Coordinates of C-alpha atoms and ligand atoms in Angstrom, one line a residue:
M13 CA 20.2 27.3 -3.4
Q14 CA 18.6 24.0 -5.1
K15 CA 19.0 21.1 -3.5
S16 CA 17.9 17.7 -4.9
Y17 CA 17.0 14.2 -2.9
R18 CA 16.1 10.9 -5.1
G19 CA 13.9 8.6 -2.6
V20 CA 11.8 5.9 -3.5
P21 CA 8.4 7.4 -5.2
V22 CA 5.7 6.3 -3.0
S23 CA 2.3 7.7 -4.2
P24 CA 2.7 9.2 -8.1
G25 CA 1.7 13.1 -8.5
F26 CA 3.6 16.0 -8.9
A27 CA 3.2 18.4 -5.9
Q28 CA 4.6 22.7 -6.2
G29 CA 4.2 23.6 -1.8
V30 CA 5.2 25.3 1.0
S31 CA 7.9 22.9 3.1
Q32 CA 6.5 22.0 6.8
V33 CA 8.8 19.9 9.2
Y34 CA 6.7 17.9 11.4
R35 CA 9.3 17.0 14.4
P36 CA 8.6 14.1 17.2
Y37 CA 7.1 15.2 20.4
A38 CA 9.9 16.0 22.5
P39 CA 7.5 17.2 25.6
A40 CA 9.6 19.1 28.6
L41 CA 9.8 16.5 31.7
R42 CA 9.4 17.1 34.7
E43 CA 10.4 14.7 37.5
V44 CA 8.4 15.9 40.7
V45 CA 8.3 13.9 44.6
L46 CA 5.0 13.9 45.7
G47 CA 4.2 13.9 49.4
P48 CA 2.0 11.1 50.5
G49 CA -1.2 13.4 50.2
Q50 CA -0.7 13.8 46.3
V51 CA -1.1 9.9 45.0
A52 CA -4.8 10.2 45.6
D53 CA -4.8 13.1 43.2
E54 CA -2.0 12.6 40.6
L55 CA -3.8 9.6 40.7
K56 CA -6.5 11.2 39.2
R57 CA -5.3 13.5 36.7
F58 CA -3.8 10.4 35.1
R59 CA -7.2 9.2 34.8
Q60 CA -8.9 12.5 33.2
A61 CA -5.5 13.0 30.9
L62 CA -5.7 9.3 29.6
H63 CA -10.2 9.8 29.3
A64 CA -9.1 13.3 27.5
A65 CA -7.5 11.2 24.8
E66 CA -10.0 8.5 24.5
R67 CA -12.5 11.5 23.5
E68 CA -10.0 12.6 21.1
L69 CA -9.3 9.5 19.3
H70 CA -13.0 8.5 18.8
T71 CA -13.5 11.9 17.9
L72 CA -10.9 11.2 15.4
H73 CA -12.1 7.5 15.0
T74 CA -15.4 8.8 13.8
Q75 CA -13.9 11.8 11.5
V76 CA -11.5 9.3 9.7
K77 CA -14.3 6.2 8.9
R78 CA -16.9 9.2 7.6
D79 CA -14.3 10.3 5.1
L80 CA -12.1 7.2 3.9
G81 CA -13.8 4.2 5.5
P82 CA -13.9 2.0 8.9
D83 CA -11.4 -0.1 7.7
F84 CA -9.3 3.0 7.8
A85 CA -10.3 3.0 11.1
D86 CA -8.8 0.8 12.2
F87 CA -5.8 2.4 12.8
I88 CA -7.3 4.5 15.3
E89 CA -9.3 1.8 16.6
V90 CA -5.4 -0.3 17.4
Q91 CA -4.7 2.8 19.4
L92 CA -8.3 3.0 21.1
T93 CA -7.0 -0.2 22.6
L94 CA -2.9 0.6 23.6
L95 CA -4.8 3.9 25.1
H96 CA -6.2 1.2 27.7
D97 CA -3.7 -1.1 27.6
E98 CA -3.9 -2.5 31.4
E99 CA -0.2 -3.1 32.0
V100 CA 0.8 0.8 30.9
V101 CA -2.4 1.4 33.8
K102 CA -1.4 -0.5 36.6
N103 CA 2.0 0.3 36.1
T104 CA 1.5 3.5 35.7
E105 CA -0.7 3.8 38.3
A106 CA 2.0 1.4 40.5
F107 CA 4.8 3.7 40.0
I108 CA 2.7 6.7 41.1
R109 CA 1.8 5.0 44.3
E110 CA 5.6 3.2 45.2
A111 CA 7.8 5.8 43.7
L112 CA 5.8 9.3 44.2
R113 CA 6.1 10.5 41.4
N114 CA 3.9 12.7 38.9
A115 CA 1.6 11.1 37.0
E116 CA 3.8 12.2 33.4
F117 CA 7.3 11.3 34.5
A118 CA 5.5 7.7 35.7
Y119 CA 3.9 7.0 32.3
S120 CA 6.7 7.5 30.2
Q121 CA 8.8 5.9 32.2
T122 CA 6.6 3.1 32.0
V123 CA 5.9 3.2 28.3
K124 CA 9.4 3.5 27.9
S125 CA 10.3 0.8 29.7
M126 CA 7.2 -1.3 27.6
S127 CA 8.0 0.2 24.3
E128 CA 11.9 -0.8 24.5
P129 CA 12.0 -4.0 23.8
V130 CA 9.6 -3.7 21.0
A131 CA 11.1 -0.6 19.0
K132 CA 14.8 -3.0 19.5
S133 CA 13.0 -6.0 17.4
D134 CA 13.8 -6.7 14.1
V135 CA 10.1 -7.2 12.7
P136 CA 8.8 -4.1 10.5
L137 CA 5.2 -5.1 12.0
F138 CA 6.9 -4.4 15.6
R139 CA 8.4 -1.2 15.0
E140 CA 5.4 0.1 13.7
R141 CA 3.1 -0.8 16.4
M142 CA 6.3 0.9 18.6
L143 CA 5.4 4.2 16.2
D144 CA 1.8 3.4 17.9
I145 CA 2.5 3.4 21.3
V146 CA 4.8 6.5 21.1
D147 CA 2.2 8.2 19.0
V148 CA -0.9 7.6 21.9
S149 CA 1.1 8.4 25.0
N150 CA 2.1 11.4 23.3
R151 CA -1.1 11.7 22.9
V152 CA -2.0 11.2 26.7
M153 CA 1.0 14.0 27.5
R154 CA 0.1 16.1 25.8
H155 CA -2.8 16.6 28.1
L156 CA -1.3 15.8 30.8
L157 CA 0.9 19.0 30.5
G158 CA -1.4 20.9 29.3
D159 CA 0.2 21.0 26.0
D160 CA -2.2 22.4 22.9
S161 CA 0.5 21.8 20.1
R162 CA -0.3 22.2 16.7
S163 CA -1.3 19.1 14.7
L164 CA -0.7 17.7 10.3
L165 CA -4.6 18.5 11.3
E166 CA -4.3 22.4 10.8
V167 CA -1.4 22.9 8.5
A168 CA -2.2 25.9 5.8
P169 CA -3.3 24.6 1.9
G170 CA -0.4 24.0 0.0
T171 CA 1.8 21.8 2.8
V172 CA 4.2 20.1 1.9
V173 CA 5.3 17.8 4.6
F174 CA 8.5 17.1 5.5
A175 CA 9.3 14.3 8.3
H176 CA 11.6 11.5 9.8
D177 CA 8.4 8.8 9.7
L178 CA 4.7 9.6 10.4
P179 CA 2.9 7.7 12.9
P180 CA -0.5 6.1 11.1
S181 CA -2.5 7.9 13.4
E182 CA -1.3 11.0 12.1
A183 CA -0.5 9.8 8.2
A184 CA -4.7 9.5 8.8
L185 CA -5.1 13.0 9.5
L186 CA -3.0 14.1 6.3
D187 CA -5.9 16.3 4.6
P188 CA -5.7 16.2 0.5
R189 CA -7.6 19.9 0.2
R190 CA -4.2 21.4 2.8
V191 CA -1.1 18.7 2.3
V192 CA 0.0 18.5 -0.7
G193 CA 2.5 16.5 -0.8
L194 CA 5.2 14.5 1.6
V195 CA 9.0 13.3 1.9
L196 CA 9.7 11.1 4.4
E197 CA 13.2 9.8 5.5
A198 CA 12.0 6.2 6.8
G199 CA 9.6 3.8 5.0
G200 CA 9.1 2.6 1.7
K201 CA 6.3 0.8 -0.9
T202 CA 4.6 -0.8 2.0
S203 CA 4.5 1.4 5.2
H204 CA 1.1 1.8 6.3
T205 CA 2.1 6.0 5.9
A206 CA 2.5 5.9 1.6
I207 CA -0.9 3.0 1.3
M208 CA -2.5 6.4 3.2
A209 CA -0.9 9.1 1.0
K210 CA -1.6 6.9 -2.2
A211 CA -5.0 5.5 -1.5
K212 CA -5.7 9.5 -0.7
E213 CA -3.7 10.3 -3.9
I214 CA -1.2 12.8 -1.8
P215 CA 2.3 12.6 -4.2
A216 CA 4.8 11.0 -2.0
V217 CA 8.6 10.4 -1.6
M218 CA 9.9 8.3 1.1
G219 CA 13.5 6.8 1.8
A220 CA 15.0 10.4 1.3
G221 CA 17.6 9.9 3.2
M222 CA 18.7 12.7 6.0
I223 CA 16.1 15.4 4.4
C224 CA 15.0 17.0 7.6
D225 CA 18.7 18.5 8.1
A226 CA 18.1 20.0 5.1
V227 CA 15.1 22.2 5.3
T228 CA 13.2 24.3 8.2
D229 CA 9.6 25.0 7.7
G230 CA 8.9 28.0 4.7
L231 CA 10.9 27.0 1.9
R232 CA 9.8 26.7 -2.0
V233 CA 9.3 22.9 -2.5
L234 CA 8.7 20.7 -5.3
V235 CA 7.7 17.2 -5.0
D236 CA 8.1 14.2 -8.0
G237 CA 6.1 11.9 -6.6
F238 CA 6.7 9.4 -10.4
R239 CA 10.4 9.9 -10.2
G240 CA 10.5 9.8 -5.9
V241 CA 12.8 13.0 -5.9
A242 CA 12.1 15.7 -4.0
I243 CA 13.6 19.7 -4.9
I244 CA 14.6 22.4 -1.7
N245 CA 14.3 25.4 -3.3
P246 CA 13.7 25.1 -7.1
T247 CA 15.4 26.9 -9.3
K248 CA 13.0 29.4 -11.6
S249 CA 13.7 27.7 -14.9
R250 CA 12.9 24.2 -12.5
L251 CA 9.8 25.3 -11.7
H252 CA 9.0 26.0 -15.8
A253 CA 9.7 23.2 -16.1
Y254 CA 7.6 21.2 -13.4
D255 CA 4.8 23.9 -14.5
D256 CA 5.2 22.8 -17.7
E257 CA 4.6 18.9 -17.0
I258 CA 2.3 19.7 -14.5
E259 CA 0.8 22.0 -17.3
R260 CA 0.6 19.5 -20.1
R261 CA -0.4 16.4 -17.3
R262 CA -3.1 18.6 -16.0
V263 CA -4.6 19.0 -19.9
F264 CA -4.0 15.5 -20.8
R265 CA -5.8 14.4 -17.5
E266 CA -8.5 16.3 -18.3
S267 CA -8.7 14.7 -21.4
L268 CA -8.8 11.6 -20.2
S269 CA -11.8 12.4 -17.6
A270 CA -14.0 12.1 -20.7
L271 CA -12.3 8.7 -21.2
A272 CA -13.9 7.9 -18.1
T273 CA -17.4 6.6 -19.8
T274 CA -15.8 4.9 -22.3
Q275 CA -14.5 1.8 -23.1
P276 CA -10.2 0.3 -23.0
V277 CA -10.5 -1.3 -26.5
T278 CA -7.4 -0.8 -28.7
V279 CA -7.6 0.6 -32.1
D280 CA -7.6 -3.1 -33.3
G281 CA -11.0 -3.8 -31.8
R282 CA -9.2 -5.8 -28.7
T283 CA -10.9 -5.0 -25.7
I284 CA -8.6 -4.9 -22.1
D285 CA -10.2 -5.4 -19.0
L286 CA -8.8 -2.4 -17.2
S287 CA -9.0 -3.0 -13.1
A288 CA -7.6 -1.4 -10.4
N289 CA -5.1 -2.4 -7.4
I290 CA -7.1 -1.9 -4.0
E291 CA -6.4 -2.4 -0.4
F292 CA -9.1 0.0 0.8
I293 CA -12.7 0.6 0.7
A294 CA -12.1 4.7 -0.6
E295 CA -9.6 3.4 -3.3
A296 CA -12.2 1.5 -4.5
K297 CA -14.8 4.4 -4.7
A298 CA -11.8 6.3 -6.7
A299 CA -10.9 3.4 -9.2
K300 CA -15.0 3.1 -9.9
R301 CA -14.4 6.8 -10.5
Y302 CA -11.8 6.5 -13.2
G303 CA -13.9 4.0 -14.8
A304 CA -12.4 1.0 -13.6
R305 CA -13.5 -2.6 -14.6
G306 CA -13.4 -4.4 -11.3
V307 CA -10.6 -4.9 -9.4
G308 CA -7.6 -6.8 -10.4
L309 CA -5.9 -6.9 -7.2
F310 CA -7.3 -6.5 -3.4
R311 CA -4.2 -6.8 -1.5
T312 CA -6.5 -7.7 1.7
E313 CA -3.1 -8.7 3.9
Y314 CA -3.9 -4.8 4.9
M315 CA -6.9 -5.3 6.9
Y316 CA -4.5 -7.6 8.9
L317 CA -2.2 -4.5 9.0
A318 CA -4.5 -2.3 10.3
K319 CA -6.0 -4.0 12.9
R320 CA -2.8 -6.0 14.3
R321 CA -5.1 -8.7 14.7
Q322 CA -6.9 -11.5 12.5
P323 CA -9.8 -10.2 11.1
T324 CA -13.0 -12.1 11.6
E325 CA -15.1 -14.4 9.1
E326 CA -17.8 -11.6 9.2
E327 CA -15.5 -8.4 8.9
Q328 CA -13.9 -9.3 6.2
F329 CA -17.0 -10.7 4.5
L330 CA -19.2 -7.7 5.4
V331 CA -16.0 -5.8 3.6
Y332 CA -15.6 -7.8 0.9
A333 CA -18.9 -8.3 -0.1
E334 CA -18.6 -4.2 0.2
V335 CA -16.3 -4.2 -2.6
A336 CA -18.4 -6.5 -4.8
R337 CA -21.4 -4.9 -4.5
M338 CA -20.1 -1.4 -5.5
F339 CA -18.3 -3.0 -9.2
K340 CA -21.0 -5.9 -10.1
P341 CA -20.8 -7.5 -12.7
Y342 CA -17.1 -6.5 -13.1
P343 CA -14.9 -9.0 -11.3
V344 CA -13.9 -8.0 -7.7
I345 CA -10.2 -10.5 -7.2
I346 CA -9.4 -10.8 -3.8
R347 CA -6.1 -11.8 -2.9
T348 CA -5.4 -14.5 -0.4
F349 CA -3.6 -12.7 2.4
D350 CA 0.0 -12.3 1.7
L351 CA 1.4 -12.3 4.8
G352 CA 5.4 -12.5 5.6
G353 CA 7.8 -11.8 4.0
D354 CA 8.5 -7.6 4.7
K355 CA 4.5 -7.6 6.1
V356 CA 4.7 -9.9 8.8
L357 CA 2.7 -11.6 12.1
A358 CA 3.4 -10.4 15.6
G359 CA 5.7 -12.6 17.4
Y360 CA 7.7 -14.5 14.6
S361 CA 11.3 -13.7 12.5
E362 CA 12.6 -15.6 9.8
A363 CA 16.4 -15.2 8.4
N364 CA 15.2 -15.0 5.5
P365 CA 12.2 -13.7 5.1
F366 CA 10.4 -13.1 2.0
L367 CA 12.4 -16.6 0.4
G368 CA 10.3 -18.3 4.1
L369 CA 6.9 -18.7 5.7
R370 CA 5.4 -16.2 3.6
A371 CA 1.6 -15.7 1.3
I372 CA 0.1 -19.1 0.5
R373 CA 2.6 -21.3 2.3
L374 CA 1.4 -19.0 5.2
T375 CA -1.8 -19.7 5.2
L376 CA -1.9 -23.1 3.9
N377 CA 0.4 -23.5 7.8
R378 CA -2.0 -21.4 9.4
L379 CA -6.0 -22.9 8.0
D380 CA -7.8 -21.6 10.6
L381 CA -6.3 -18.0 9.1
F382 CA -7.2 -19.6 5.6
G383 CA -10.2 -20.8 6.2
D384 CA -11.9 -18.1 8.1
Q385 CA -10.4 -15.9 4.8
L386 CA -12.0 -18.6 1.9
R387 CA -15.3 -18.0 4.2
A388 CA -15.9 -14.8 3.6
I389 CA -15.1 -14.4 0.2
L390 CA -17.1 -17.3 -0.4
R391 CA -19.6 -15.3 0.8
A392 CA -19.2 -12.0 -1.2
S393 CA -19.1 -13.9 -4.0
A394 CA -23.3 -14.3 -3.6
F395 CA -23.2 -10.6 -3.7
G396 CA -20.9 -9.9 -6.8
N397 CA -18.8 -10.9 -9.5
V398 CA -15.9 -12.5 -6.6
K399 CA -13.0 -14.7 -7.4
V400 CA -9.7 -15.8 -5.5
M401 CA -6.3 -16.3 -6.4
F402 CA -3.1 -17.6 -4.0
P403 CA -0.2 -15.0 -3.7
M404 CA 3.8 -16.6 -4.7
V405 CA 2.8 -19.8 -5.4
S406 CA 5.6 -22.1 -6.6
T407 CA 4.6 -25.3 -6.8
I408 CA 1.4 -27.2 -8.4
E409 CA 0.6 -28.9 -4.7
E410 CA 0.4 -25.6 -3.3
L411 CA -2.6 -25.0 -6.5
R412 CA -3.9 -28.2 -5.0
R413 CA -4.0 -28.1 -1.2
A414 CA -5.8 -23.9 -1.4
K415 CA -7.8 -25.6 -3.9
L416 CA -8.8 -28.3 -1.0
E417 CA -9.1 -25.4 0.8
V418 CA -11.7 -23.7 -0.9
E419 CA -13.8 -27.1 -1.4
R420 CA -14.0 -27.5 2.8
A421 CA -14.2 -23.7 2.4
K422 CA -18.1 -24.4 0.4
G423 CA -18.7 -28.0 2.5
V424 CA -18.9 -25.5 5.6
L425 CA -20.9 -22.8 4.1
K426 CA -23.5 -25.4 2.1
A427 CA -23.8 -26.9 5.9
R428 CA -24.7 -23.6 7.0
G429 CA -27.0 -23.0 4.2
V430 CA -25.3 -20.0 3.4
E431 CA -25.0 -19.0 -0.7
F432 CA -22.1 -18.9 -3.0
D433 CA -21.4 -18.2 -6.3
P434 CA -21.7 -22.1 -7.9
D435 CA -18.7 -21.2 -10.8
F436 CA -17.0 -19.6 -8.1
E437 CA -13.4 -19.3 -10.3
V438 CA -10.3 -19.9 -8.5
G439 CA -6.6 -18.1 -10.2
V440 CA -3.5 -17.8 -9.3
M441 CA -0.5 -15.3 -8.9
V442 CA 2.2 -15.8 -11.4
E443 CA 4.7 -14.2 -9.3
T444 CA 7.8 -17.3 -8.3
P445 CA 10.1 -17.9 -11.7
S446 CA 8.8 -21.6 -11.1
A447 CA 5.7 -20.4 -11.2
A448 CA 6.2 -18.6 -14.7
I449 CA 8.3 -21.6 -15.9
M450 CA 5.5 -24.0 -14.8
A451 CA 2.3 -21.3 -16.4
D452 CA 1.6 -24.2 -18.6
R453 CA 0.7 -26.4 -16.1
L454 CA -1.2 -23.9 -13.8
A455 CA -2.9 -23.0 -15.9
R456 CA -4.2 -26.6 -16.6
E457 CA -5.8 -26.5 -13.1
C458 CA -6.9 -23.0 -13.0
S459 CA -9.2 -20.5 -13.9
F460 CA -6.9 -17.2 -14.9
L461 CA -3.6 -16.5 -13.7
S462 CA -1.9 -12.6 -12.9
I463 CA 1.4 -12.3 -12.9
G464 CA 2.8 -10.1 -9.6
S465 CA 6.0 -9.0 -11.6
N466 CA 6.8 -6.8 -8.6
D467 CA 8.2 -10.0 -7.0
L468 CA 8.5 -11.8 -10.3
T469 CA 10.8 -9.3 -10.5
Q470 CA 12.8 -9.8 -7.3
Y471 CA 12.8 -13.7 -7.3
T472 CA 13.8 -13.7 -10.5
L473 CA 16.3 -10.8 -10.5
A474 CA 17.4 -11.8 -6.7
V475 CA 17.1 -8.4 -5.5
D476 CA 15.3 -8.0 -2.6
R477 CA 12.4 -5.3 -3.7
G478 CA 13.1 -3.3 -0.7
N479 CA 16.5 -3.1 -0.1
E480 CA 18.0 0.7 -1.1
H481 CA 21.8 -0.7 -1.9
V482 CA 20.3 -2.9 -4.9
A483 CA 17.7 -1.0 -5.9
K484 CA 19.3 -0.3 -9.1
L485 CA 19.1 -3.8 -10.1
F486 CA 15.5 -3.9 -10.0
D487 CA 14.3 -3.2 -12.5
H488 CA 11.3 -5.4 -14.1
L489 CA 11.8 -4.4 -18.1
H490 CA 14.9 -7.1 -17.5
P491 CA 15.0 -9.2 -20.1
A492 CA 14.5 -12.0 -18.4
V493 CA 11.2 -10.8 -16.4
L494 CA 9.8 -9.9 -20.3
Y495 CA 11.1 -13.8 -21.4
L496 CA 9.2 -15.0 -18.0
I497 CA 5.6 -12.5 -18.6
K498 CA 5.9 -13.8 -22.2
K499 CA 6.1 -17.4 -21.2
T500 CA 3.1 -17.1 -18.6
I501 CA 0.8 -15.2 -21.3
D502 CA 1.5 -17.8 -23.8
A503 CA 0.9 -20.6 -22.0
A504 CA -2.3 -19.5 -20.2
H505 CA -3.7 -19.0 -23.6
Q506 CA -2.5 -22.4 -25.2
Q507 CA -4.6 -23.7 -22.4
G508 CA -7.6 -21.4 -22.9
I509 CA -7.6 -19.2 -20.0
W510 CA -7.0 -15.3 -19.7
V511 CA -3.8 -14.0 -17.9
G512 CA -3.8 -10.6 -16.0
M513 CA -1.0 -8.4 -15.3
C514 CA -1.4 -7.2 -11.1
G515 CA 2.5 -5.9 -10.9
E516 CA 3.7 -2.3 -11.5
F517 CA 4.5 -3.3 -15.0
A518 CA 0.9 -2.1 -15.9
S519 CA 1.3 0.6 -13.9
D520 CA 4.6 1.6 -15.8
L521 CA 3.6 3.4 -19.3
L522 CA 6.1 1.5 -20.8
G523 CA 5.6 -1.9 -19.1
M524 CA 1.6 -1.5 -20.7
L525 CA 3.2 -1.1 -24.3
V526 CA 4.8 -4.1 -23.5
L527 CA 2.0 -5.9 -22.0
L528 CA -0.6 -4.9 -25.0
G529 CA 1.9 -6.1 -27.7
M530 CA 2.5 -9.4 -25.6
G531 CA -1.2 -9.8 -25.9
V532 CA -1.9 -9.5 -22.0
D533 CA -6.6 -9.7 -21.5
E534 CA -6.2 -7.5 -18.2
M535 CA -4.5 -4.6 -16.7
S536 CA -4.7 -3.9 -13.1
V537 CA -3.5 -0.9 -12.5
S538 CA -3.5 1.7 -9.6
P539 CA -6.1 3.9 -9.2
G540 CA -5.1 7.0 -10.4
M541 CA -3.3 5.7 -13.7
I542 CA -6.9 3.7 -15.0
P543 CA -6.8 7.4 -17.0
E544 CA -3.3 7.1 -19.1
A545 CA -4.2 3.1 -19.4
K546 CA -7.3 3.8 -21.5
G547 CA -5.3 6.7 -23.0
I548 CA -2.7 4.5 -24.5
I549 CA -5.4 1.3 -24.7
R550 CA -7.3 3.1 -27.1
N551 CA -4.5 4.9 -29.4
I552 CA -2.8 1.3 -30.3
D553 CA -3.3 -0.6 -32.4
G554 CA -2.3 -4.1 -30.9
G555 CA -0.3 -5.5 -34.3
V556 CA 1.8 -2.6 -33.7
A557 CA 1.9 -3.2 -30.6
A558 CA 3.6 -6.8 -31.2
E559 CA 6.1 -5.8 -32.8
I560 CA 7.9 -2.9 -30.2
A561 CA 7.1 -5.9 -27.4
A562 CA 9.2 -8.6 -30.1
Q563 CA 11.8 -6.3 -30.7
A564 CA 12.1 -5.6 -27.0
L565 CA 12.1 -9.1 -26.0
K566 CA 15.4 -9.8 -28.8
L567 CA 17.4 -7.4 -26.7
G568 CA 19.8 -7.3 -24.0
T569 CA 19.4 -5.5 -21.3
A570 CA 16.9 -3.3 -19.6
L571 CA 18.2 0.3 -20.4
E572 CA 18.4 -1.2 -24.3
V573 CA 14.7 -1.8 -23.2
Q574 CA 13.8 1.3 -21.6
R575 CA 15.1 3.1 -24.4
L576 CA 13.2 1.9 -27.4
L577 CA 10.2 2.2 -24.9
R578 CA 10.3 5.4 -24.8
R579 CA 11.5 5.9 -28.6
E580 CA 8.0 4.5 -29.2
M581 CA 6.4 6.5 -26.1
D582 CA 7.9 9.5 -27.7
R583 CA 6.8 8.8 -30.9
R584 CA 3.3 7.1 -30.2
F585 CA 2.3 9.4 -27.3
P586 CA 4.3 12.9 -27.2
H587 CA 1.6 14.1 -24.9
L588 CA 3.3 12.0 -22.2
A589 CA 6.2 12.3 -23.1
G590 CA 8.4 13.2 -19.7
F591 CA 5.8 11.4 -17.4
Q592 CA 7.3 7.8 -15.4
F593 CA 10.3 8.2 -18.4
E594 CA 12.9 8.3 -16.2
E595 CA 16.0 5.8 -17.3
N596 CA 16.7 3.6 -13.9
K597 CA 18.9 4.9 -11.6
G598 CA 18.5 3.3 -8.7
K599 CA 17.4 5.5 -6.0
Ligands
PEP26 C1 3.4 -8.3 -7.2 O1 4.6 -8.9 -6.8 O2 3.8 -7.3 -8.5 C2 1.7 -8.1 -6.6 C3 1.1 -7.8 -6.8 O3 2.2 -8.4 -5.4 P1 2.7 -7.6 -3.5 O4 2.7 -6.2 -4.7 O5 1.1 -7.1 -3.1 O6 3.5 -8.2 -3.5
MG27 MG1 3.4 -10.1 -4.9

C-alpha cells in the first residue's frame, strides 16, 4: 500500500529507487573476565584495533579529500583526533588492567561513560560530536570483534538510504552514483548531513517522523526533495505522475544546460548578477559548472563546524583564495562566521540562541576570532574579487564596529607587508526587521546590501525557522516579509548601492519573479538552481515582473501571494508548472 511521509526538503531533486534501511551498529558484546596472564594480550589487541581503524580513516580521508575537497575531509579528520583521545585510550587500558575485562567491554564502557554527558546536552553541536564519538568507537569495535558488516560505500546503484540519522563520516561516504536519495527521521536544514546531501546533489528529506519503522529493505520508493516528501510503494499512477515530472524536468534542464554560457539578462535588457550560495569548495565547483557569476554567500561557519575548532587565519586564507581565484573576475562574497543560533560553539548555550549571541554579535564579542577571519578574507582579496558581509546586523553601531575591525585587520596586514585589494568592499546582510527598516541608513555606510530572507522571515514573523511545530507559519511570501524586502531594495537604490538576495527566497521560483519585479540587482541561489533561475531571468520582462510584484504587495496573506505568483508562473512558464509550487502546508 502506498504511504507518504512529509518532512523537511533539504536537498532538491526527485529520486526513484529501492530502499535500504541503515541501522546503527549494535555490536554483540560479551563481558569476559580475564586472568592476570591475559592482560598484556588484551592490551595489544586493543591497540591493534585502534591502528586498524586509524588506517581505515586515513584511506577514507584521502578518498573524501580527492572527491570532495579538503574542507569536507575535515569531518573525517575530527574522527582521527577522537580515535586517539588520550583519556579514552588511557581509561580503556586502565579498565582492562584493573577490572580485568576484555578489550571490547572495557572500551564500550569507557566510551559510554564519557559520551553520556555529551548526548544529554541541549547544544546541537555537542550532539553532533556524540555522533562522531559513537561512529569512531563503532569502527574500533568492528575490528575488535572481527565484524566486516557492509558500509554505505557498498550499496547497490539506485538505492534510497533511510536512517534515523547518519553520522557525518557515513554521510561523507554517500556516493551519488549509487545513492539516489536520502530520507532521515532526524535532522534539519543545517545538519551536516543535509549540507553534504545538497553538495552532492542527492535529493533528500529530513525530519520525516518515524519512517524507519515503516520501511524495510528492497521497497520501491520515491523521494521528492523539492517538497520534502517520501513515498513508499508508490501506486502506478503516482509513479507515472512523477515519471512525467522527472521527464519534464530532465528536458527542461537539458534545454537550460545550453544557458550555462549565456548571460542572465531579462527580456528588457537588465543583467542580473546570478551567483551561488556555497559552504564548501565542492559546491563552488558545481556552481561554476552551472554558470554562476560569482558567489553571493559563502557560509564560512561550516569550516568551523567541520573542524570543531576555530580555523587558523592561514587555513581560512587558503580556502577563500582558492574560491576567489576560481571565480575571478566575478565577486566572492564571504560572510563572516554566523555562529550561535543553531550553529553553536562548543561549551556555550543560552535560553534563546536565535535572539542571543549570534553572528555579528558573537564575532564582535570574540575579536580574536573576528580578526583572524578578516585578515584571511583581506589576504584572499589580493587573488580575486573578494568582498565581505556581516550577518544579523541589527544596529548601525554593529556595522561601524565591524568596519573598524576591518581597518584594524588592514593595519596588521600593512605592517606585515601583505597585499590586499585596496578597493575592498564591505556589505551588510539585511536579515532582521530593524536592518530592513533602517536599510537607508545602513546603505549610507556600506557598499552593498544582501537580503537574508531565511532569517528575515524568522525574525519578522517570530517563527523559529527550524521548529517543525510552527513550520506552517514560516512563509517567506508573507506580505510583511515582501514589504521589508521591497523597502530594502528601494533604500539601497536610493542610496546608489546595489542590493542582492541570498536567502532561500531567491532559490524559490515564485520568489525570483517577485525579486525581478522589485528590481533586485543580484540573486544568489543554491548551485543546482542556477539553470532554472537563468531560464526565468532570460524569459521575463522587467516591466511585467514589476506589475506582478506590485500586485503581490497589495495582498493580505501569504497564500494569496502564492496563488497569484503560481498563476503567473503557470501562464508564463508552463514547462515549469509543478516544480516547487506546493502550497505551504507546513511539514
Ligand atoms: C538567510 O538568513 O536568509 C541567510 C541567507 O543566511 P543563513 O540561511 O545562513 O542564516
Ligand atoms: Mg541568515
